[in-house]
Amino acid sequence: SLAFVATVGAVRLMDEAREPQADIVYTYYRLENADAARRPIAFLFNGGPGSASAWLQLGAAGPWRVAMLGPNGEAASPSATPELLPNAETWLDFADLVFVDPVGTGFSRFATRDEKARKSLHSVEGDAGAVARAIRLILTKHERLASPKFVVGESYGGVRGPKVVHNLATREGVGARGLLLVSPVLDMRDFGGSSLLRHALTLPTLAAVARAARGPVTRADLAAVESYASGDFLVDLLRGPADAAATDRLSARVADILGLDPVETRRLNGRIAPVEFRRLFERAQGRVLGRYDASVRGYDPFPDSSFFRFPDPSSDPLIAPLTSAVTELTTRRLGWKTENLYRLLAPDVSRGWDWGRGVDPPESLTQLREALALDPQLTLHVAHGLFDLATPYFASQVLLAQLPDFGRGRVTLGVHPGGHMFYSRDEGRRALREAAQTMMTKP
């Protein structure tokens, strides 16, 4: 039983000429009668770009939650009643919580028509700077600058989060004690173009999905696949189709690991892209797998099509109930009066995102290294789901292994049954709460 105050508010971002840029809307949960100077405060945001914070608020950490899974482990139906349930795994007993929606998501909106300013806020660096500014303004508004501060980001939050922490420390005069990344992407270069490494980084997740179809699977069960993916698999992969013997070995081994037809894996030269796997794995049954949680199945609406024309059965059904639930919570229970649509996902934000003009895709490992080096007290925890094909856990495992030794126990990785939103499962939600509590209550 927790006595708390819930506030929905907004802070206005201004440019250097004091011209308005955007209004950032946030939801702030504060435990009553707590010592604000000693009480941890966590700022949580999702990713996308173009995704609002309701996923973390109503899926993982807030005092209320929405059931995100049906009775048989499928995603909740779009027509499911958006019932707000008490969240037994809320983080509110050990930290105050602020859920932040970057501009263009949730109820946050631009306050300018200047295209240059709007373009800046929807860019990699401009977005990180804006979120950092919003956090500093919220801390000042609610007199929480003395509190221990933590940053939590999901998905694209893996790029945004380290940059926000770095911006807070070097530009906003605010130090964060910890950074918790949920299903993050840390380096975009490994998942596009002609990158061969992406095939190695996704293989353990594909293997986890294949094994889960036969029974329970844990990260420990994938040790041999991880070893193969970072060893012999890479050796044969780099030899390329020009080496028929290497490709034969690779294709046969991948077929065995994933339980696929060896003819199909040989046709693909052992390079099984997630979108190919999602349709190939149960195509005979007319079923497709989720991208965000490949243990969730759905019907293929166009099984006779040569193209991949199917929605994501693990995430798309959640848009309606989550949007309705967060709107009900914000506008009725908490009294934020608006007729604007709560934008849980904003495709126009994603489509119009400025990824930069350099030759390298966005990454946050640079800021992560600098932040950890600057502050010996800063800790990092990265949490992933085993069945997440959007941001596979092995990619973070490999990248974190490349970090310098910043001190024992400062950087940790947790991998849990489930997908991108592994917290939709009770055990995943408990594990994430435990990791957050360990970080935020450390002396």
Tab-separated table of C-alpha atoms in Angstrom:
chain	number	residue	atom	x	y	z
A	1	SER	CA	0.000	0.000	0.000
A	2	LEU	CA	1.578	3.249	-1.192
A	3	ALA	CA	0.414	6.820	-0.591
A	4	PHE	CA	1.605	8.912	-3.518
A	5	VAL	CA	0.925	12.045	-5.518
A	6	ALA	CA	0.544	11.807	-9.311
A	7	THR	CA	1.027	14.911	-11.443
A	8	VAL	CA	0.749	15.415	-15.194
A	9	GLY	CA	2.581	18.545	-16.284
A	10	ALA	CA	4.549	20.175	-19.073
A	11	VAL	CA	7.771	22.112	-19.476
A	12	ARG	CA	8.455	24.429	-22.392
A	13	LEU	CA	11.728	24.189	-24.280
A	14	MET	CA	13.130	27.520	-25.489
A	15	ASP	CA	15.945	28.252	-27.908
A	16	GLU	CA	18.850	30.600	-27.167
A	17	ALA	CA	16.768	33.588	-28.306
A	18	ARG	CA	14.040	32.586	-25.802
A	19	GLU	CA	11.711	31.585	-28.601
A	20	PRO	CA	9.449	28.594	-27.760
A	21	GLN	CA	10.295	25.264	-29.387
A	22	ALA	CA	8.215	22.524	-27.780
A	23	ASP	CA	6.028	21.584	-24.832
A	24	ILE	CA	7.194	18.339	-23.224
A	25	VAL	CA	4.462	16.565	-21.264
A	26	TYR	CA	5.400	14.211	-18.432
A	27	THR	CA	3.770	12.151	-15.672
A	28	TYR	CA	5.378	12.404	-12.224
A	29	TYR	CA	4.731	9.957	-9.386
A	30	ARG	CA	6.003	11.027	-5.940
A	31	LEU	CA	5.741	9.082	-2.705
A	32	GLU	CA	4.189	11.147	0.061
A	33	ASN	CA	6.121	12.142	3.190
A	34	ALA	CA	9.507	11.113	1.755
A	35	ASP	CA	12.769	13.041	2.091
A	36	ALA	CA	13.096	14.477	-1.419
A	37	ALA	CA	16.806	15.163	-1.057
A	38	ARG	CA	17.552	11.488	-0.340
A	39	ARG	CA	14.849	9.838	-2.379
A	40	PRO	CA	15.908	8.541	-5.820
A	41	ILE	CA	14.117	9.961	-8.848
A	42	ALA	CA	14.097	8.129	-12.189
A	43	PHE	CA	13.335	9.570	-15.628
A	44	LEU	CA	11.944	7.022	-18.077
A	45	PHE	CA	11.417	7.277	-21.839
A	46	ASN	CA	10.876	4.876	-24.715
A	47	GLY	CA	12.445	4.865	-28.134
A	48	GLY	CA	11.304	4.601	-31.715
A	49	PRO	CA	12.143	7.312	-32.588
A	50	GLY	CA	8.481	8.200	-32.230
A	51	SER	CA	7.473	5.976	-29.310
A	52	ALA	CA	5.851	7.349	-26.154
A	53	SER	CA	6.576	6.347	-22.555
A	54	ALA	CA	3.278	4.522	-21.917
A	55	TRP	CA	5.012	1.210	-22.665
A	56	LEU	CA	7.230	1.568	-19.599
A	57	GLN	CA	4.635	3.382	-17.508
A	58	LEU	CA	1.802	0.875	-17.973
A	59	GLY	CA	3.936	-2.156	-18.785
A	60	ALA	CA	6.712	-2.101	-16.217
A	61	ALA	CA	7.296	0.591	-13.614
A	62	GLY	CA	4.239	2.724	-12.883
A	63	PRO	CA	1.723	2.133	-10.086
A	64	TRP	CA	-0.857	0.918	-12.618
A	65	ARG	CA	-0.389	-1.492	-15.489
A	66	VAL	CA	-2.281	-2.948	-18.418
A	67	ALA	CA	-2.242	-6.673	-19.165
A	68	MET	CA	-0.116	-6.930	-22.319
A	69	LEU	CA	-0.519	-10.682	-22.855
A	70	GLY	CA	-3.581	-12.837	-23.409
A	71	PRO	CA	-4.316	-16.099	-21.576
A	72	ASN	CA	-2.235	-18.202	-23.984
A	73	GLY	CA	0.791	-15.907	-24.166
A	74	GLU	CA	-0.395	-14.000	-27.227
A	75	ALA	CA	-0.445	-10.193	-27.322
A	76	ALA	CA	-3.596	-8.632	-25.885
A	77	SER	CA	-6.355	-8.062	-28.439
A	78	PRO	CA	-6.857	-4.551	-29.895
A	79	SER	CA	-10.450	-4.743	-28.632
A	80	ALA	CA	-9.435	-5.848	-25.138
A	81	THR	CA	-10.832	-3.733	-22.301
A	82	PRO	CA	-8.053	-1.279	-21.349
A	83	GLU	CA	-8.326	-2.020	-17.624
A	84	LEU	CA	-5.863	-0.311	-15.267
A	85	LEU	CA	-4.616	-2.907	-12.782
A	86	PRO	CA	-2.570	-2.321	-9.623
A	87	ASN	CA	1.057	-3.032	-10.495
A	88	ALA	CA	2.623	-5.236	-7.827
A	89	GLU	CA	6.032	-4.695	-9.469
A	90	THR	CA	5.935	-0.881	-9.474
A	91	TRP	CA	9.211	0.880	-8.698
A	92	LEU	CA	7.458	3.585	-6.698
A	93	ASP	CA	8.278	2.101	-3.306
A	94	PHE	CA	12.014	2.742	-3.863
A	95	ALA	CA	12.072	5.667	-6.373
A	96	ASP	CA	9.931	8.534	-7.579
A	97	LEU	CA	9.142	8.188	-11.286
A	98	VAL	CA	8.903	10.662	-14.160
A	99	PHE	CA	7.712	9.368	-17.540
A	100	VAL	CA	8.841	11.732	-20.309
A	101	ASP	CA	7.394	11.909	-23.832
A	102	PRO	CA	9.746	13.533	-26.378
A	103	VAL	CA	8.150	16.028	-28.748
A	104	GLY	CA	5.795	14.428	-31.256
A	105	THR	CA	4.967	11.517	-28.912
A	106	GLY	CA	2.342	11.207	-26.192
A	107	PHE	CA	0.773	14.627	-25.650
A	108	SER	CA	4.053	16.509	-26.292
A	109	ARG	CA	3.835	18.945	-29.186
A	110	PHE	CA	5.880	21.531	-31.069
A	111	ALA	CA	5.407	25.154	-30.001
A	112	THR	CA	6.958	26.547	-33.184
A	113	ARG	CA	6.357	26.376	-36.916
A	114	ASP	CA	10.014	27.009	-37.682
A	115	GLU	CA	11.028	24.012	-39.802
A	116	LYS	CA	14.690	24.301	-38.844
A	117	ALA	CA	13.848	24.132	-35.134
A	118	ARG	CA	11.444	21.225	-35.668
A	119	LYS	CA	14.028	19.358	-37.734
A	120	SER	CA	16.628	19.864	-34.994
A	121	LEU	CA	14.395	18.367	-32.289
A	122	HIS	CA	13.829	15.332	-34.506
A	123	SER	CA	17.517	14.563	-34.968
A	124	VAL	CA	19.830	12.260	-33.030
A	125	GLU	CA	21.776	14.979	-31.240
A	126	GLY	CA	18.965	17.551	-31.060
A	127	ASP	CA	16.614	15.029	-29.486
A	128	ALA	CA	19.157	13.996	-26.827
A	129	GLY	CA	19.812	17.628	-25.966
A	130	ALA	CA	16.081	18.376	-25.751
A	131	VAL	CA	15.350	15.443	-23.444
A	132	ALA	CA	18.265	16.418	-21.206
A	133	ARG	CA	16.949	20.000	-21.044
A	134	ALA	CA	13.458	18.760	-20.207
A	135	ILE	CA	14.834	16.631	-17.368
A	136	ARG	CA	16.730	19.586	-15.921
A	137	LEU	CA	13.618	21.801	-16.161
A	138	ILE	CA	11.451	19.163	-14.442
A	139	LEU	CA	14.010	18.745	-11.663
A	140	THR	CA	14.101	22.504	-11.141
A	141	LYS	CA	10.317	22.900	-11.304
A	142	HIS	CA	9.743	20.229	-8.654
A	143	GLU	CA	12.807	21.148	-6.533
A	144	ARG	CA	14.537	17.780	-7.011
A	145	LEU	CA	18.041	18.821	-8.089
A	146	ALA	CA	19.495	17.425	-4.838
A	147	SER	CA	17.907	13.977	-5.320
A	148	PRO	CA	19.859	10.940	-6.576
A	149	LYS	CA	18.982	10.840	-10.279
A	150	PHE	CA	18.628	7.914	-12.695
A	151	VAL	CA	17.865	7.611	-16.406
A	152	VAL	CA	15.941	4.708	-17.967
A	153	GLY	CA	15.567	4.274	-21.739
A	154	GLU	CA	14.039	1.552	-23.895
A	155	SER	CA	14.900	0.478	-27.476
A	156	TYR	CA	16.124	3.609	-29.325
A	157	GLY	CA	16.599	4.783	-25.750
A	158	GLY	CA	19.863	2.863	-26.066
A	159	VAL	CA	21.093	5.589	-28.405
A	160	ARG	CA	19.259	8.416	-26.619
A	161	GLY	CA	20.020	7.341	-23.018
A	162	PRO	CA	23.832	7.574	-22.925
A	163	LYS	CA	23.689	10.827	-24.890
A	164	VAL	CA	21.161	12.258	-22.411
A	165	VAL	CA	23.332	11.286	-19.431
A	166	HIS	CA	26.371	12.834	-21.133
A	167	ASN	CA	24.397	16.010	-21.965
A	168	LEU	CA	23.096	16.256	-18.412
A	169	ALA	CA	26.592	16.098	-16.946
A	170	THR	CA	28.394	18.343	-19.442
A	171	ARG	CA	25.723	20.853	-20.559
A	172	GLU	CA	22.903	20.937	-18.013
A	173	GLY	CA	24.892	20.680	-14.785
A	174	VAL	CA	23.051	17.550	-13.623
A	175	GLY	CA	24.734	14.274	-12.676
A	176	ALA	CA	22.996	10.906	-13.033
A	177	ARG	CA	23.950	8.056	-10.715
A	178	GLY	CA	22.750	5.277	-12.953
A	179	LEU	CA	21.617	4.405	-16.482
A	180	LEU	CA	19.257	1.474	-17.077
A	181	LEU	CA	18.681	0.453	-20.694
A	182	VAL	CA	15.804	-1.847	-21.613
A	183	SER	CA	16.109	-3.780	-24.892
A	184	PRO	CA	18.473	-1.137	-26.264
A	185	VAL	CA	20.204	-0.622	-29.573
A	186	LEU	CA	23.638	0.849	-28.890
A	187	ASP	CA	25.097	0.971	-32.383
A	188	MET	CA	22.956	1.217	-35.517
A	189	ARG	CA	25.752	0.182	-37.864
A	190	ASP	CA	25.420	-3.502	-36.965
A	191	PHE	CA	21.868	-3.805	-38.294
A	192	GLY	CA	21.845	-2.332	-41.760
A	193	GLY	CA	23.421	-2.173	-45.181
A	194	SER	CA	25.918	-4.874	-45.982
A	195	SER	CA	26.921	-5.613	-42.375
A	196	LEU	CA	27.805	-9.286	-42.036
A	197	LEU	CA	28.084	-9.040	-38.261
A	198	ARG	CA	24.315	-8.697	-37.940
A	199	HIS	CA	23.884	-12.347	-38.940
A	200	ALA	CA	26.092	-13.441	-36.055
A	201	LEU	CA	24.422	-11.064	-33.594
A	202	THR	CA	20.905	-12.345	-34.333
A	203	LEU	CA	21.690	-16.079	-34.499
A	204	PRO	CA	21.413	-16.761	-30.715
A	205	THR	CA	17.987	-15.077	-30.648
A	206	LEU	CA	16.791	-17.162	-33.610
A	207	ALA	CA	18.049	-20.262	-31.789
A	208	ALA	CA	16.218	-19.231	-28.603
A	209	VAL	CA	12.957	-18.906	-30.541
A	210	ALA	CA	13.427	-22.312	-32.178
A	211	ARG	CA	14.149	-23.988	-28.823
A	212	ALA	CA	11.258	-22.228	-27.087
A	213	ALA	CA	8.915	-23.896	-29.588
A	214	ARG	CA	9.943	-27.205	-28.010
A	215	GLY	CA	10.079	-26.156	-24.364
A	216	PRO	CA	11.515	-23.654	-21.853
A	217	VAL	CA	14.846	-22.050	-22.720
A	218	THR	CA	17.278	-19.863	-20.770
A	219	ARG	CA	20.289	-17.813	-21.740
A	220	ALA	CA	22.546	-20.548	-20.304
A	221	ASP	CA	21.088	-23.009	-22.840
A	222	LEU	CA	22.452	-20.829	-25.658
A	223	ALA	CA	26.126	-20.889	-24.638
A	224	ALA	CA	27.111	-23.246	-27.464
A	225	VAL	CA	25.238	-21.155	-30.053
A	226	GLU	CA	26.874	-17.947	-28.774
A	227	SER	CA	30.278	-19.633	-29.043
A	228	TYR	CA	29.535	-20.790	-32.591
A	229	ALA	CA	28.159	-17.365	-33.623
A	230	SER	CA	31.362	-15.647	-32.490
A	231	GLY	CA	33.680	-18.316	-33.872
A	232	ASP	CA	33.251	-20.838	-36.687
A	233	PHE	CA	30.084	-19.140	-37.951
A	234	LEU	CA	31.953	-15.890	-38.542
A	235	VAL	CA	34.883	-17.681	-40.179
A	236	ASP	CA	32.653	-19.404	-42.742
A	237	LEU	CA	30.471	-16.317	-43.167
A	238	LEU	CA	33.457	-14.165	-44.103
A	239	ARG	CA	34.564	-16.697	-46.713
A	240	GLY	CA	31.331	-15.959	-48.562
A	241	PRO	CA	29.345	-17.937	-51.148
A	242	ALA	CA	32.462	-18.056	-53.307
A	243	ASP	CA	33.676	-20.804	-50.940
A	244	ALA	CA	31.074	-23.506	-51.541
A	245	ALA	CA	32.410	-25.803	-48.811
A	246	ALA	CA	32.267	-23.048	-46.186
A	247	THR	CA	28.732	-22.099	-47.228
A	248	ASP	CA	27.645	-25.751	-47.146
A	249	ARG	CA	28.981	-26.086	-43.570
A	250	LEU	CA	27.381	-22.831	-42.496
A	251	SER	CA	23.988	-23.594	-44.038
A	252	ALA	CA	23.829	-27.112	-42.630
A	253	ARG	CA	24.747	-25.974	-39.114
A	254	VAL	CA	22.239	-23.124	-39.159
A	255	ALA	CA	19.511	-25.487	-40.387
A	256	ASP	CA	20.280	-27.826	-37.497
A	257	ILE	CA	20.301	-25.035	-34.894
A	258	LEU	CA	17.068	-23.455	-36.107
A	259	GLY	CA	15.179	-26.570	-37.189
A	260	LEU	CA	14.755	-25.260	-40.727
A	261	ASP	CA	14.756	-27.040	-44.067
A	262	PRO	CA	18.433	-27.377	-45.150
A	263	VAL	CA	17.399	-26.616	-48.725
A	264	GLU	CA	16.025	-23.258	-47.591
A	265	THR	CA	19.052	-22.360	-45.492
A	266	ARG	CA	21.363	-23.269	-48.390
A	267	ARG	CA	19.282	-21.124	-50.738
A	268	LEU	CA	19.889	-18.237	-48.326
A	269	ASN	CA	23.594	-19.134	-47.931
A	270	GLY	CA	23.029	-19.554	-44.191
A	271	ARG	CA	22.152	-15.871	-43.835
A	272	ILE	CA	18.752	-15.907	-42.147
A	273	ALA	CA	17.391	-12.370	-41.853
A	274	PRO	CA	14.845	-11.903	-39.025
A	275	VAL	CA	12.050	-10.945	-41.428
A	276	GLU	CA	12.731	-14.109	-43.454
A	277	PHE	CA	12.787	-16.265	-40.324
A	278	ARG	CA	9.535	-14.797	-39.007
A	279	ARG	CA	7.645	-16.125	-42.018
A	280	LEU	CA	9.730	-19.204	-42.768
A	281	PHE	CA	9.573	-20.816	-39.316
A	282	GLU	CA	5.860	-21.739	-39.367
A	283	ARG	CA	4.896	-20.959	-42.949
A	284	ALA	CA	3.353	-24.396	-43.451
A	285	GLN	CA	0.834	-23.501	-40.730
A	286	GLY	CA	0.119	-20.072	-42.207
A	287	ARG	CA	1.577	-18.397	-39.137
A	288	VAL	CA	4.142	-15.621	-38.690
A	289	LEU	CA	6.278	-14.682	-35.704
A	290	GLY	CA	6.478	-11.351	-33.934
A	291	ARG	CA	9.430	-9.036	-34.467
A	292	TYR	CA	9.403	-7.657	-30.947
A	293	ASP	CA	8.652	-11.061	-29.448
A	294	ALA	CA	9.240	-13.958	-31.810
A	295	SER	CA	7.697	-16.418	-29.343
A	296	VAL	CA	4.320	-14.824	-30.188
A	297	ARG	CA	2.551	-16.184	-33.287
A	298	GLY	CA	-0.069	-14.614	-35.501
A	299	TYR	CA	-1.908	-15.316	-38.731
A	300	ASP	CA	-0.287	-14.401	-42.031
A	301	PRO	CA	-2.935	-12.220	-43.748
A	302	PHE	CA	-1.358	-12.784	-47.173
A	303	PRO	CA	0.104	-16.311	-47.130
A	304	ASP	CA	0.050	-16.438	-50.938
A	305	SER	CA	2.093	-13.249	-51.334
A	306	SER	CA	5.701	-13.256	-52.463
A	307	PHE	CA	6.318	-10.250	-50.208
A	308	PHE	CA	6.488	-9.915	-46.446
A	309	ARG	CA	3.088	-8.324	-45.916
A	310	PHE	CA	2.122	-8.931	-42.315
A	311	PRO	CA	1.784	-6.862	-39.141
A	312	ASP	CA	3.697	-7.660	-35.962
A	313	PRO	CA	1.479	-9.947	-33.846
A	314	SER	CA	3.575	-9.183	-30.747
A	315	SER	CA	3.238	-5.376	-30.746
A	316	ASP	CA	0.620	-4.008	-33.155
A	317	PRO	CA	-2.348	-5.437	-31.170
A	318	LEU	CA	-1.189	-3.449	-28.123
A	319	ILE	CA	-1.513	-0.006	-29.720
A	320	ALA	CA	-5.263	0.369	-29.135
A	321	PRO	CA	-5.543	-0.861	-25.517
A	322	LEU	CA	-2.423	0.993	-24.374
A	323	THR	CA	-3.491	4.225	-26.052
A	324	SER	CA	-6.962	4.027	-24.525
A	325	ALA	CA	-5.606	3.129	-21.087
A	326	VAL	CA	-3.042	5.935	-20.896
A	327	THR	CA	-5.600	8.437	-22.194
A	328	GLU	CA	-8.096	7.329	-19.559
A	329	LEU	CA	-5.462	7.538	-16.840
A	330	THR	CA	-4.106	10.930	-17.898
A	331	THR	CA	-7.279	12.794	-18.792
A	332	ARG	CA	-9.753	11.358	-16.276
A	333	ARG	CA	-8.008	9.882	-13.265
A	334	LEU	CA	-5.170	12.428	-13.184
A	335	GLY	CA	-7.123	15.350	-14.644
A	336	TRP	CA	-4.960	16.521	-17.575
A	337	LYS	CA	-7.653	17.989	-19.813
A	338	THR	CA	-6.950	17.747	-23.533
A	339	GLU	CA	-8.687	16.508	-26.645
A	340	ASN	CA	-5.396	15.766	-28.378
A	341	LEU	CA	-4.609	12.199	-29.400
A	342	TYR	CA	-2.063	10.446	-27.222
A	343	ARG	CA	0.505	9.345	-29.786
A	344	LEU	CA	1.781	5.996	-28.568
A	345	LEU	CA	3.596	5.483	-31.865
A	346	ALA	CA	4.209	8.325	-34.305
A	347	PRO	CA	5.275	6.950	-37.712
A	348	ASP	CA	5.790	10.460	-39.105
A	349	VAL	CA	8.410	11.124	-36.423
A	350	SER	CA	10.275	7.963	-37.376
A	351	ARG	CA	10.022	8.616	-41.113
A	352	GLY	CA	11.219	12.202	-40.804
A	353	TRP	CA	14.027	11.523	-38.338
A	354	ASP	CA	17.368	13.129	-39.138
A	355	TRP	CA	19.936	10.394	-38.604
A	356	GLY	CA	22.859	12.699	-39.343
A	357	ARG	CA	24.996	13.392	-42.372
A	358	GLY	CA	28.165	11.578	-41.420
A	359	VAL	CA	29.382	8.323	-42.918
A	360	ASP	CA	28.814	6.432	-39.660
A	361	PRO	CA	25.328	5.422	-38.441
A	362	PRO	CA	24.335	6.693	-34.968
A	363	GLU	CA	25.845	5.055	-31.915
A	364	SER	CA	26.028	5.902	-28.216
A	365	LEU	CA	29.037	3.868	-27.117
A	366	THR	CA	31.211	6.979	-27.418
A	367	GLN	CA	29.094	8.893	-24.897
A	368	LEU	CA	28.732	5.776	-22.763
A	369	ARG	CA	32.500	5.369	-22.485
A	370	GLU	CA	32.961	9.058	-21.675
A	371	ALA	CA	30.191	9.122	-19.056
A	372	LEU	CA	31.520	6.024	-17.288
A	373	ALA	CA	35.055	7.388	-17.381
A	374	LEU	CA	34.034	10.828	-16.042
A	375	ASP	CA	32.002	9.546	-13.085
A	376	PRO	CA	33.306	6.541	-11.115
A	377	GLN	CA	29.931	6.376	-9.307
A	378	LEU	CA	27.867	5.948	-12.468
A	379	THR	CA	26.515	2.420	-13.032
A	380	LEU	CA	24.980	0.828	-16.123
A	381	HIS	CA	22.545	-2.068	-16.374
A	382	VAL	CA	21.356	-3.435	-19.727
A	383	ALA	CA	18.324	-5.751	-19.843
A	384	HIS	CA	17.122	-7.783	-22.826
A	385	GLY	CA	14.546	-10.393	-23.790
A	386	LEU	CA	15.659	-13.696	-25.297
A	387	PHE	CA	13.123	-13.594	-28.143
A	388	ASP	CA	13.602	-9.996	-29.297
A	389	LEU	CA	14.421	-9.798	-33.020
A	390	ALA	CA	14.343	-5.983	-33.050
A	391	THR	CA	17.300	-5.515	-30.690
A	392	PRO	CA	18.920	-8.928	-30.084
A	393	TYR	CA	20.602	-9.399	-26.709
A	394	PHE	CA	23.819	-10.817	-28.193
A	395	ALA	CA	24.539	-7.478	-29.890
A	396	SER	CA	24.673	-5.723	-26.520
A	397	GLN	CA	26.651	-8.600	-25.021
A	398	VAL	CA	29.327	-8.259	-27.713
A	399	LEU	CA	29.449	-4.450	-27.539
A	400	LEU	CA	29.610	-4.271	-23.744
A	401	ALA	CA	32.520	-6.711	-23.833
A	402	GLN	CA	34.470	-4.107	-25.814
A	403	LEU	CA	34.260	-1.484	-23.052
A	404	PRO	CA	37.379	-0.739	-21.008
A	405	ASP	CA	37.480	-2.032	-17.438
A	406	PHE	CA	35.629	0.705	-15.560
A	407	GLY	CA	35.582	-1.187	-12.281
A	408	ARG	CA	34.001	-4.390	-11.123
A	409	GLY	CA	30.217	-4.518	-11.138
A	410	ARG	CA	29.611	-1.117	-12.734
A	411	VAL	CA	28.346	-2.589	-16.033
A	412	THR	CA	25.901	-5.521	-15.905
A	413	LEU	CA	23.727	-7.398	-18.405
A	414	GLY	CA	20.504	-9.286	-17.736
A	415	VAL	CA	18.724	-11.518	-20.273
A	416	HIS	CA	15.201	-12.749	-19.556
A	417	PRO	CA	12.538	-14.921	-21.215
A	418	GLY	CA	10.342	-12.686	-23.328
A	419	GLY	CA	10.713	-10.224	-26.123
A	420	HIS	CA	11.433	-6.525	-26.524
A	421	MET	CA	8.827	-5.774	-23.841
A	422	PHE	CA	9.870	-8.750	-21.723
A	423	TYR	CA	8.266	-6.956	-18.790
A	424	SER	CA	4.890	-7.965	-20.230
A	425	ARG	CA	5.544	-11.298	-18.496
A	426	ASP	CA	5.317	-11.457	-14.712
A	427	GLU	CA	8.799	-12.937	-14.291
A	428	GLY	CA	10.315	-10.340	-16.635
A	429	ARG	CA	8.605	-7.479	-14.810
A	430	ARG	CA	9.901	-8.807	-11.485
A	431	ALA	CA	13.436	-9.166	-12.847
A	432	LEU	CA	13.458	-5.614	-14.214
A	433	ARG	CA	12.152	-4.236	-10.921
A	434	GLU	CA	14.884	-6.118	-9.036
A	435	ALA	CA	17.601	-4.694	-11.309
A	436	ALA	CA	16.237	-1.154	-10.911
A	437	GLN	CA	15.972	-1.504	-7.140
A	438	THR	CA	19.530	-2.806	-6.883
A	439	MET	CA	20.793	0.165	-8.874
A	440	MET	CA	18.714	2.877	-7.244
A	441	THR	CA	19.074	1.846	-3.600
A	442	LYS	CA	22.810	1.226	-3.706
A	443	PRO	CA	24.496	3.324	-0.956
